[in-house]
Coordinates of C-alpha atoms and ligand atoms in Angstrom, one line a residue:
M269 CA -117.5 43.8 -87.8
D270 CA -119.6 40.0 -88.5
R271 CA -122.7 40.2 -91.0
T272 CA -125.2 37.2 -90.6
L273 CA -126.8 36.4 -94.4
R274 CA -129.6 34.1 -94.6
G275 CA -130.0 31.3 -97.2
V276 CA -131.8 27.6 -96.6
G277 CA -130.0 24.9 -94.8
V278 CA -129.5 22.0 -96.2
S279 CA -126.9 19.9 -95.0
H280 CA -126.1 19.7 -91.1
G281 CA -123.3 21.2 -89.3
V282 CA -120.9 24.0 -89.1
A283 CA -118.2 25.1 -91.3
I284 CA -115.9 27.2 -90.5
G285 CA -113.1 28.8 -93.1
Q286 CA -111.7 30.8 -96.0
V287 CA -114.4 31.6 -98.8
R288 CA -112.7 30.2 -102.7
R289 CA -115.1 31.3 -105.0
M290 CA -115.9 29.3 -108.2
G291 CA -115.0 31.2 -111.2
T292 CA -117.8 31.2 -113.6
A293 CA -117.5 31.2 -117.8
V294 CA -115.4 34.3 -118.5
L295 CA -116.9 37.1 -120.0
E296 CA -116.3 38.0 -123.1
P297 CA -113.0 40.5 -123.4
P298 CA -114.0 44.2 -125.3
A299 CA -112.7 44.4 -129.1
T300 CA -110.5 47.7 -128.5
Q301 CA -107.8 48.1 -130.8
I302 CA -104.2 48.2 -129.5
P303 CA -101.2 50.3 -131.1
S304 CA -98.7 48.6 -132.5
E305 CA -96.0 48.5 -130.1
D306 CA -97.9 46.7 -127.8
A307 CA -98.3 44.0 -130.0
P308 CA -95.2 42.1 -129.2
R309 CA -95.7 42.6 -125.2
E310 CA -99.8 41.2 -125.5
Q311 CA -97.6 38.4 -127.7
A312 CA -95.5 36.6 -124.7
R313 CA -98.4 37.5 -122.0
A314 CA -100.9 35.4 -124.9
Q315 CA -98.0 32.7 -124.7
Q316 CA -97.6 32.5 -120.5
A317 CA -100.7 31.8 -119.7
V318 CA -100.6 29.4 -122.3
D319 CA -98.5 27.7 -121.1
A320 CA -99.3 28.6 -117.0
V321 CA -102.7 26.4 -118.7
A322 CA -101.1 23.6 -120.0
A323 CA -99.0 23.7 -116.8
D324 CA -102.1 23.4 -114.9
L325 CA -103.5 21.2 -116.7
I326 CA -101.0 18.4 -116.5
A327 CA -100.6 18.9 -113.3
R328 CA -104.7 18.6 -111.8
G329 CA -104.3 15.5 -114.1
N330 CA -101.8 13.6 -112.2
L331 CA -102.9 14.6 -108.8
A332 CA -106.7 13.1 -109.9
G333 CA -105.2 9.9 -112.0
G334 CA -107.8 7.5 -113.4
E335 CA -109.6 8.9 -116.9
A336 CA -109.3 12.4 -116.0
Q337 CA -106.2 12.7 -116.3
G338 CA -106.5 11.2 -119.9
V339 CA -109.1 14.2 -120.3
L340 CA -106.8 16.6 -118.8
E341 CA -103.8 15.6 -120.6
A342 CA -106.7 15.6 -123.9
Q343 CA -106.7 19.5 -122.3
A344 CA -103.0 20.8 -122.0
L345 CA -102.7 19.6 -125.9
M346 CA -105.3 21.8 -127.3
A347 CA -104.4 24.8 -124.7
Q348 CA -100.4 24.3 -127.3
D349 CA -101.7 22.8 -130.1
P350 CA -99.3 25.1 -132.8
E351 CA -101.9 26.3 -135.5
L352 CA -104.3 27.7 -132.6
M353 CA -100.8 30.0 -131.2
A354 CA -100.1 30.8 -134.7
D355 CA -103.0 32.2 -135.3
V356 CA -103.8 34.0 -131.9
Q357 CA -100.3 36.1 -132.8
R358 CA -101.4 36.8 -135.8
R359 CA -104.5 38.4 -134.2
I360 CA -102.8 40.3 -131.6
T361 CA -100.1 42.2 -134.2
V362 CA -103.2 43.4 -136.3
G363 CA -104.5 45.3 -133.0
S364 CA -106.3 42.4 -130.9
S365 CA -105.5 42.2 -127.0
A366 CA -103.9 38.9 -126.0
E367 CA -107.6 37.8 -123.9
R368 CA -109.0 39.3 -127.1
G369 CA -107.0 37.3 -129.5
V370 CA -107.0 33.9 -127.5
Y371 CA -110.9 34.5 -127.4
D372 CA -111.3 35.2 -131.5
A373 CA -109.0 32.5 -132.6
F374 CA -110.7 29.5 -130.1
A375 CA -113.8 30.3 -131.6
A376 CA -112.1 30.4 -135.3
Y377 CA -111.4 27.1 -134.2
R378 CA -114.8 25.7 -132.7
A379 CA -116.0 27.0 -135.7
L380 CA -114.3 25.0 -138.4
L381 CA -114.4 21.7 -135.7
A382 CA -118.2 22.0 -136.6
S383 CA -117.9 22.9 -140.6
A384 CA -115.7 19.3 -140.3
G385 CA -118.1 17.8 -139.2
E386 CA -116.5 17.1 -136.4
Y387 CA -118.9 18.8 -134.0
L388 CA -118.5 16.9 -131.0
A389 CA -120.2 18.5 -128.0
G390 CA -117.7 16.9 -125.4
R391 CA -114.7 18.2 -127.8
V392 CA -116.1 21.2 -127.9
A393 CA -117.0 21.9 -123.8
D394 CA -113.0 21.3 -123.6
L395 CA -112.5 23.3 -125.7
D396 CA -114.1 25.8 -124.5
D397 CA -113.3 25.1 -120.9
V398 CA -109.6 25.7 -121.8
R399 CA -110.7 28.9 -123.7
N400 CA -111.8 30.2 -120.8
R401 CA -108.8 28.8 -117.8
I402 CA -107.1 31.5 -120.8
V403 CA -109.0 34.0 -120.9
A404 CA -109.7 34.0 -116.7
R405 CA -105.4 34.1 -116.5
L406 CA -104.9 37.1 -118.7
L407 CA -108.1 39.2 -117.8
G408 CA -106.7 38.3 -113.5
V409 CA -110.1 37.0 -112.6
P410 CA -111.1 33.5 -110.9
M411 CA -110.2 30.7 -113.2
P412 CA -113.8 28.8 -114.2
G413 CA -114.1 25.4 -112.3
V414 CA -113.3 24.2 -108.4
P415 CA -110.7 26.4 -107.1
D416 CA -107.2 25.8 -107.1
S417 CA -105.8 25.5 -103.2
D418 CA -103.9 23.6 -100.7
E419 CA -105.3 24.6 -98.0
P420 CA -109.2 23.6 -96.8
Y421 CA -111.5 26.2 -97.7
V422 CA -115.3 27.1 -97.7
L423 CA -116.6 26.7 -101.7
F424 CA -118.6 29.2 -102.7
A425 CA -121.0 29.0 -106.3
R426 CA -123.5 30.5 -107.8
D427 CA -124.8 26.2 -108.4
L428 CA -122.5 23.0 -108.5
A429 CA -123.2 21.0 -111.6
P430 CA -122.3 17.4 -111.3
A431 CA -119.9 17.1 -113.9
D432 CA -118.5 20.6 -111.6
T433 CA -117.3 18.6 -108.7
A434 CA -115.4 15.7 -110.6
L435 CA -112.5 16.9 -109.8
L436 CA -113.3 18.4 -105.6
D437 CA -111.2 17.0 -103.3
P438 CA -113.4 16.4 -100.0
T439 CA -110.4 17.2 -97.8
L440 CA -110.2 20.7 -98.6
V441 CA -113.8 21.3 -99.5
L442 CA -115.3 22.2 -95.5
G443 CA -118.7 23.5 -96.4
F444 CA -120.7 25.1 -99.3
V445 CA -123.0 27.9 -100.1
T446 CA -124.4 28.4 -103.1
E447 CA -126.4 31.5 -104.9
E448 CA -129.0 28.8 -107.0
G449 CA -130.0 25.4 -106.1
G450 CA -132.6 24.4 -104.1
P451 CA -132.9 22.4 -101.2
T452 CA -133.2 19.3 -103.8
S453 CA -130.3 20.3 -106.2
H454 CA -127.4 18.6 -106.9
S455 CA -125.7 21.0 -104.5
A456 CA -127.5 19.8 -101.9
I457 CA -127.2 16.2 -102.6
L458 CA -123.7 16.1 -103.2
A459 CA -122.9 18.2 -99.4
R460 CA -124.7 15.4 -98.4
A461 CA -123.0 12.7 -99.6
M462 CA -120.0 14.4 -98.7
G463 CA -121.0 15.4 -95.2
V464 CA -120.5 18.7 -95.1
P465 CA -122.8 21.1 -94.3
A466 CA -123.9 23.7 -97.2
V467 CA -126.2 26.6 -97.7
V468 CA -128.1 27.3 -100.9
A469 CA -129.8 29.9 -102.2
L470 CA -128.5 32.9 -100.6
P471 CA -129.0 35.5 -102.3
G472 CA -125.1 37.3 -102.5
A473 CA -123.5 34.6 -102.5
T474 CA -121.4 35.4 -105.1
S475 CA -119.8 38.3 -104.2
V476 CA -118.6 37.7 -101.0
T477 CA -115.3 38.3 -101.0
E478 CA -112.4 35.7 -101.7
G479 CA -110.5 35.3 -98.6
V480 CA -112.8 36.5 -96.1
V481 CA -113.7 33.8 -92.8
V482 CA -116.7 32.4 -93.0
A483 CA -119.1 30.6 -90.9
V484 CA -121.7 28.1 -92.2
D485 CA -124.7 27.1 -90.4
G486 CA -126.0 24.3 -91.9
S487 CA -129.1 23.7 -90.4
S488 CA -130.5 27.5 -89.7
G489 CA -128.9 28.5 -93.3
E490 CA -127.1 31.0 -91.6
V491 CA -123.6 32.6 -92.5
L492 CA -122.0 34.5 -90.6
I493 CA -119.3 36.5 -92.5
D494 CA -116.0 37.5 -90.6
P495 CA -117.3 36.2 -87.2
S496 CA -114.9 37.2 -84.1
E497 CA -113.0 34.8 -82.3
E498 CA -114.7 34.5 -79.1
K499 CA -118.6 34.1 -81.9
Q500 CA -115.9 30.8 -84.0
A501 CA -114.9 29.4 -81.2
E502 CA -118.6 29.1 -79.7
L503 CA -119.9 27.9 -82.6
R504 CA -117.3 24.9 -83.2
R505 CA -118.0 23.7 -79.2
A506 CA -122.0 23.4 -80.2
A507 CA -121.0 21.3 -83.3
A508 CA -118.2 19.4 -81.5
E509 CA -121.3 18.8 -78.9
R510 CA -123.9 17.8 -81.1
K511 CA -121.7 15.4 -82.5
A512 CA -120.8 13.5 -79.9
A513 CA -124.4 12.9 -79.3
L514 CA -124.9 12.0 -81.9
A515 CA -122.6 9.6 -82.6
S516 CA -124.3 8.1 -79.1
S517 CA -127.3 6.8 -80.9
S518 CA -126.6 3.4 -83.5
G519 CA -128.5 0.1 -84.1
P520 CA -131.7 0.1 -86.7
G521 CA -134.0 2.8 -87.6
Q522 CA -137.2 2.6 -85.2
T523 CA -139.8 4.3 -83.6
S524 CA -139.9 4.6 -79.5
D525 CA -142.7 1.7 -80.1
G526 CA -140.2 -0.3 -82.0
H527 CA -142.2 0.2 -85.6
R528 CA -139.1 -0.7 -88.1
V529 CA -137.7 1.9 -90.7
P530 CA -135.3 0.8 -92.0
L531 CA -132.5 3.5 -92.4
L532 CA -130.5 3.0 -96.4
A533 CA -127.3 5.4 -97.5
N534 CA -127.6 7.1 -100.8
V535 CA -124.5 6.5 -102.5
G536 CA -122.8 7.8 -105.9
G537 CA -120.5 4.8 -106.3
P538 CA -117.9 2.3 -104.6
A539 CA -116.4 5.4 -102.7
D540 CA -119.4 6.7 -100.8
V541 CA -119.5 3.0 -99.2
P542 CA -117.5 3.7 -95.9
A543 CA -119.1 6.5 -94.7
A544 CA -122.3 4.9 -95.3
L545 CA -121.3 1.8 -93.4
A546 CA -119.7 3.7 -90.5
A547 CA -123.4 5.9 -89.8
G548 CA -124.4 2.0 -89.5
A549 CA -126.8 2.4 -92.5
E550 CA -128.8 -0.7 -93.0
G551 CA -128.1 -1.3 -97.1
V552 CA -128.4 1.4 -99.5
G553 CA -131.7 3.1 -100.9
L554 CA -130.0 4.9 -103.7
F555 CA -126.9 3.7 -105.8
R556 CA -127.6 6.8 -108.3
T557 CA -125.0 4.7 -110.9
E558 CA -125.1 8.2 -112.9
F559 CA -122.1 9.0 -111.7
L560 CA -120.0 6.6 -113.6
F561 CA -121.0 7.8 -116.7
L562 CA -120.2 11.5 -115.4
D563 CA -115.7 11.0 -116.3
D564 CA -116.4 10.7 -120.0
S565 CA -119.9 11.8 -120.6
A566 CA -119.2 10.9 -124.9
K567 CA -119.8 7.4 -124.1
A568 CA -120.3 4.3 -121.4
P569 CA -118.8 2.7 -119.1
S570 CA -117.6 -0.4 -119.8
E571 CA -119.5 -3.0 -118.5
E572 CA -116.6 -4.7 -117.0
R573 CA -116.1 -1.0 -115.4
Q574 CA -119.5 -1.6 -114.5
I575 CA -119.8 -4.8 -112.7
D576 CA -116.4 -3.8 -110.5
A577 CA -118.0 -0.4 -109.7
Y578 CA -121.3 -2.6 -108.7
R579 CA -120.2 -6.0 -107.0
K580 CA -118.0 -3.1 -104.7
V581 CA -121.2 -1.7 -103.6
L582 CA -123.0 -4.5 -103.1
E583 CA -120.0 -6.3 -101.3
A584 CA -120.5 -3.8 -98.8
F585 CA -123.9 -4.7 -97.4
P586 CA -124.0 -8.8 -97.4
E587 CA -127.6 -10.2 -96.6
G588 CA -128.2 -6.4 -96.5
R589 CA -130.7 -4.7 -99.3
V590 CA -129.1 -2.5 -102.2
V591 CA -131.2 -0.7 -104.3
V592 CA -129.8 -0.1 -107.2
R593 CA -131.3 2.7 -109.8
A594 CA -131.2 2.6 -113.7
L595 CA -129.2 5.7 -115.5
D596 CA -130.7 8.4 -114.6
A597 CA -129.6 11.0 -117.8
G598 CA -131.0 14.2 -119.4
A599 CA -131.8 17.4 -117.4
D600 CA -129.6 18.5 -115.0
K601 CA -127.5 15.6 -115.4
P602 CA -127.1 16.2 -119.2
L603 CA -125.4 12.6 -120.8
D604 CA -123.5 14.0 -124.6
F605 CA -124.1 10.7 -126.2
L606 CA -127.4 10.1 -125.0
T607 CA -129.3 14.1 -124.2
P608 CA -130.6 15.5 -127.4
A609 CA -128.8 18.9 -127.5
D610 CA -131.2 21.1 -128.7
E611 CA -134.4 20.5 -126.6
P612 CA -136.6 23.5 -125.8
N613 CA -136.9 22.4 -122.3
P614 CA -134.9 19.7 -120.9
A615 CA -136.8 18.5 -117.8
L616 CA -140.0 17.2 -119.7
G617 CA -137.7 16.1 -122.4
V618 CA -135.8 12.2 -122.4
R619 CA -134.9 12.1 -119.8
G620 CA -134.6 9.1 -116.6
L621 CA -136.3 6.1 -118.4
R622 CA -137.3 8.3 -121.8
T623 CA -133.7 8.4 -122.8
L624 CA -133.1 3.9 -121.8
L625 CA -136.4 3.5 -123.7
E626 CA -135.0 5.4 -126.5
H627 CA -131.2 3.4 -126.5
P628 CA -132.5 -0.3 -124.5
E629 CA -128.8 -1.4 -125.3
V630 CA -127.5 1.3 -122.9
L631 CA -130.0 -0.1 -120.2
D632 CA -129.3 -3.9 -121.3
T633 CA -125.5 -3.1 -120.6
Q634 CA -126.4 -1.9 -117.3
L635 CA -128.7 -4.5 -116.2
R636 CA -126.6 -7.6 -117.5
A637 CA -123.5 -6.1 -115.7
L638 CA -125.9 -5.7 -113.0
A639 CA -126.9 -9.6 -113.0
K640 CA -122.9 -10.4 -113.1
A641 CA -122.0 -8.3 -110.4
A642 CA -124.6 -10.0 -107.9
E643 CA -123.6 -13.4 -109.0
G644 CA -123.0 -15.0 -106.2
L645 CA -123.4 -12.9 -102.8
P646 CA -126.0 -13.0 -100.7
V647 CA -127.5 -9.6 -101.4
H648 CA -130.9 -8.4 -101.6
L649 CA -130.8 -6.5 -105.0
E650 CA -133.6 -4.5 -105.7
V651 CA -133.5 -2.2 -108.7
M652 CA -135.1 0.6 -110.1
A653 CA -136.2 3.1 -112.8
P654 CA -136.5 6.8 -112.7
M655 CA -138.4 9.2 -114.2
V656 CA -141.8 6.3 -114.2
A657 CA -144.8 8.2 -115.3
D658 CA -147.1 5.0 -115.4
R659 CA -147.4 1.3 -116.6
V660 CA -146.3 1.3 -119.4
D661 CA -143.7 3.0 -118.7
A662 CA -142.9 0.0 -115.6
K663 CA -144.2 -2.7 -118.3
A664 CA -141.3 -2.0 -120.3
F665 CA -138.7 -2.0 -117.8
A666 CA -139.5 -4.8 -116.0
D667 CA -139.7 -6.7 -119.0
A668 CA -136.2 -5.1 -119.6
C669 CA -135.2 -6.7 -116.5
R670 CA -137.0 -10.1 -117.0
K671 CA -135.4 -10.1 -120.0
A672 CA -131.6 -9.6 -118.7
G673 CA -132.2 -12.6 -116.5
L674 CA -132.2 -10.9 -113.5
Q675 CA -132.4 -12.3 -109.9
A676 CA -133.5 -8.7 -108.1
K677 CA -136.7 -6.8 -107.7
F678 CA -138.1 -4.7 -110.0
G679 CA -138.9 -1.0 -108.8
A680 CA -140.1 2.8 -109.9
M681 CA -139.3 6.2 -108.8
V682 CA -142.4 7.9 -107.9
E683 CA -140.8 11.3 -109.3
I684 CA -143.8 12.3 -111.4
P685 CA -147.5 13.6 -109.9
S686 CA -148.6 11.3 -112.6
A687 CA -147.0 7.8 -110.8
A688 CA -148.3 9.2 -107.9
L689 CA -152.0 9.2 -108.3
R690 CA -152.5 5.9 -110.2
A691 CA -149.8 4.1 -108.3
R692 CA -152.3 1.2 -107.1
S693 CA -152.0 0.8 -111.4
I694 CA -147.9 1.3 -111.7
L695 CA -147.7 -1.6 -108.9
E696 CA -149.0 -4.0 -110.9
E697 CA -146.0 -4.1 -113.3
V698 CA -143.7 -3.6 -110.5
E699 CA -142.8 -5.0 -106.7
F700 CA -141.4 -1.9 -104.4
L701 CA -142.0 2.3 -105.2
S702 CA -139.9 4.7 -104.4
L703 CA -140.5 8.5 -104.3
G704 CA -138.1 10.7 -105.9
T705 CA -139.3 13.4 -103.4
N706 CA -136.7 16.5 -105.3
D707 CA -138.0 15.6 -108.4
L708 CA -141.3 14.9 -107.7
A709 CA -141.4 18.3 -106.2
Q710 CA -140.3 20.0 -108.8
Y711 CA -143.0 18.6 -111.2
T712 CA -146.0 19.2 -108.9
F713 CA -144.8 23.0 -108.0
A714 CA -144.1 23.4 -111.6
A715 CA -140.3 24.3 -110.0
D716 CA -137.2 24.5 -111.5
R717 CA -135.5 22.3 -108.9
Q718 CA -131.6 25.0 -110.2
V719 CA -133.4 27.5 -109.4
G720 CA -132.7 29.0 -106.3
S721 CA -135.2 32.3 -105.9
L722 CA -138.1 28.7 -106.5
A723 CA -137.1 27.6 -103.3
R724 CA -140.2 28.2 -101.9
L725 CA -142.2 25.4 -104.0
Q726 CA -139.5 22.8 -103.9
D727 CA -140.1 22.5 -100.1
P728 CA -140.9 19.3 -99.1
W729 CA -142.8 20.1 -96.6
Q730 CA -145.3 21.4 -98.8
P731 CA -148.5 19.4 -98.1
A732 CA -149.4 18.9 -101.4
L733 CA -146.2 16.5 -102.0
L734 CA -147.5 15.5 -98.4
D735 CA -150.7 14.4 -100.1
L736 CA -148.4 12.3 -103.7
I737 CA -146.4 11.0 -100.9
A738 CA -149.8 9.4 -98.9
L739 CA -151.4 8.5 -102.0
S740 CA -148.1 6.9 -103.1
A741 CA -147.8 4.8 -99.2
E742 CA -151.7 4.2 -99.2
A743 CA -151.2 1.9 -102.8
A744 CA -148.1 0.3 -101.5
K745 CA -150.1 -0.7 -98.4
A746 CA -152.7 -2.2 -100.2
T747 CA -150.6 -4.3 -102.3
G748 CA -148.6 -5.7 -99.8
K749 CA -145.3 -3.8 -101.4
S750 CA -142.7 -1.4 -99.8
C751 CA -143.1 2.2 -100.6
G752 CA -139.7 4.0 -100.0
V753 CA -138.3 7.4 -100.0
C754 CA -135.0 8.3 -101.7
G755 CA -135.2 11.7 -102.1
E756 CA -133.9 14.9 -100.1
A757 CA -137.5 15.1 -98.0
A758 CA -135.7 11.7 -96.3
S759 CA -132.5 13.4 -94.5
D760 CA -134.9 16.0 -92.9
P761 CA -135.0 14.8 -89.4
L762 CA -138.9 16.3 -88.3
L763 CA -140.2 15.2 -91.7
A764 CA -138.8 11.2 -91.4
C765 CA -141.4 11.2 -88.6
V766 CA -143.8 12.4 -91.2
L767 CA -143.1 11.0 -93.7
T768 CA -143.1 7.4 -91.3
G769 CA -146.9 8.2 -89.8
L770 CA -147.5 8.6 -94.0
G771 CA -146.8 5.6 -94.2
V772 CA -143.5 4.9 -96.0
T773 CA -141.8 1.8 -95.3
S774 CA -137.9 3.2 -95.6
L775 CA -135.9 6.2 -95.7
S776 CA -132.6 6.7 -98.4
M777 CA -130.5 9.0 -97.4
G778 CA -126.6 10.7 -97.7
A779 CA -124.8 9.4 -94.8
A780 CA -124.5 12.0 -93.0
S781 CA -127.6 12.5 -92.0
I782 CA -129.0 8.9 -90.8
P783 CA -127.5 9.7 -87.5
Y784 CA -129.9 13.0 -86.9
V785 CA -132.8 10.9 -88.3
R786 CA -132.0 7.7 -86.6
A787 CA -132.0 10.0 -83.4
A788 CA -135.2 12.0 -84.0
L789 CA -137.2 8.5 -84.9
A790 CA -136.3 6.9 -81.5
K791 CA -138.4 9.6 -79.6
V792 CA -141.9 9.0 -81.1
T793 CA -144.3 6.5 -81.2
L794 CA -145.7 5.6 -84.7
A795 CA -149.2 6.9 -83.4
Q796 CA -147.4 10.3 -83.0
C797 CA -145.7 10.2 -86.2
A798 CA -149.8 9.3 -87.8
R799 CA -151.0 12.6 -85.9
A800 CA -148.2 14.4 -86.8
A801 CA -148.5 13.7 -90.7
E802 CA -152.7 14.1 -90.2
A803 CA -151.8 17.2 -88.8
A804 CA -149.1 18.1 -90.9
R805 CA -151.1 17.7 -94.0
A806 CA -154.1 19.3 -92.7
T807 CA -152.3 23.1 -93.7
D808 CA -152.0 25.2 -96.5
T809 CA -148.4 25.9 -96.4
A810 CA -144.8 24.3 -96.0
D811 CA -144.3 26.1 -93.1
E812 CA -147.6 25.3 -91.1
A813 CA -147.1 22.1 -91.8
R814 CA -143.5 22.2 -90.5
A815 CA -145.2 24.3 -87.3
A816 CA -147.7 21.8 -87.1
A817 CA -145.5 18.3 -86.9
Q818 CA -143.1 19.7 -84.5
H819 CA -146.0 20.8 -82.7
V820 CA -147.3 17.3 -82.4
L821 CA -144.0 15.4 -82.1
S822 CA -142.8 18.0 -79.3
G823 CA -146.0 17.3 -77.3
E824 CA -146.5 21.6 -76.8
Ligands
PEP1110 C1 -135.1 12.5 -106.3 O1 -135.9 13.5 -107.8 O2 -135.8 13.0 -105.2 C2 -134.2 11.2 -106.5 C3 -133.7 11.2 -105.6 O3 -133.2 11.6 -107.4 P1 -132.2 12.8 -108.2 O4 -132.3 13.8 -107.3 O5 -131.1 12.1 -108.2 O6 -132.6 13.5 -109.4
MG1111 MG1 -134.8 12.6 -109.8

């Protein structure tokens, strides 16, 4: 019997497949005493689980290759550490169950590392991950982290952090459904980058049964549990027809009366370039360089590695525009070597440009690497800073770019309401603005972008957000400079028309959204976009704004 659940659709398309759940952190096993005659059996169980986890880590390492392989092999060694294993066996002898023995032995080892002054967050996180894997296996619950599967599946999770997804095999993930996460969460961004349908903020997502077939509609936000064969066929047919219609749209982004709005791609590294090219991206509007840093969060990638990655992206767009964002670490993208571990409120703490100004060596290396990567290429390189609060921030970033000898335009992201309110003063220091509407919504509404229950406030159609976008675009126009949008707002086809009407000069999004936005823009004139923007801003809620824009643009 099919059942329909409703969340927020954040990445278009329909995915049909079996549910695989992402295991969450393991609960503490009960500390009940076992009878002494059970000890040998429990000891054997513990040994078996440790061996299986070590073998699994090595196999995953072989699959992943590169730096991830080294990390996973080191974790396998941790699992089989003879002293740790001896402690597990000893604890079982005096009455612990296998899972409790593992849990307590790892806790003691963790404390030992700390007292020896070796409290390296990276090692401790790896140690906890190994413990969780062994305990999960012993308890018979899903492994924490990405599911093990050779078959394609729909991934169900509480939420997805960038680090969780490093080992995700894009050929196996048909779509995502998460319980938490708003339209601007990393789950949503990742789904768009991978071009797979996704629904977020779906209450009860983590209790959907493993293995059941679901149909995920990433546009409407509906998730059908166990749909009939006829329903599956109907959904597949509709999705194929829509895809075919979109594939026929091509060329640069423009309204029906020829007003050009370059459609650019958001990328996380060279791996995202083929999809951007296939979608006809006119360049890159946001290169999220932090993904290069997530492989090993204990140190920065070398200058050579950075040059190599930047060059591969720059080479893909000869004559095109590539906007590289300086490292945006902190808050939902913490890096062990940069992000303070004890901030009371990381989203309001040292993140983005603030981190770079506290660690100028990281910024200087990155800018130098970019300058070398761009040498001799005909690309239009632009570099921007995340989380610029005011003119002082903008000047500090522009100074650092000049010092690095970068032949590029320097820009500022508008992600904090203060930057939108004082956009003109920021434009005294930099040459362009780029609206990061995900964070701009988060900070305008004081609504954490990772909290699914606040999705209403993270809705980019909120009129207050449209007002801040309008302020930024007007400031750029008055100074003859450009103001793009690279937040997720740009990937909503209807909203893309409204943004154009507000005066935004380019739209950057996950590659999979480009055909949808291109098709929507091609149907309307600039004057209609401006009227839709005005109508949306005249309302008081996101739903009303959407309806008002729809009314104007469809000519109803
Ligand atoms: C944004 O905040 O809108 C943005 C583009 O940056 P990120 O999503 O990477 O924080
Ligand atoms: Mg941001």
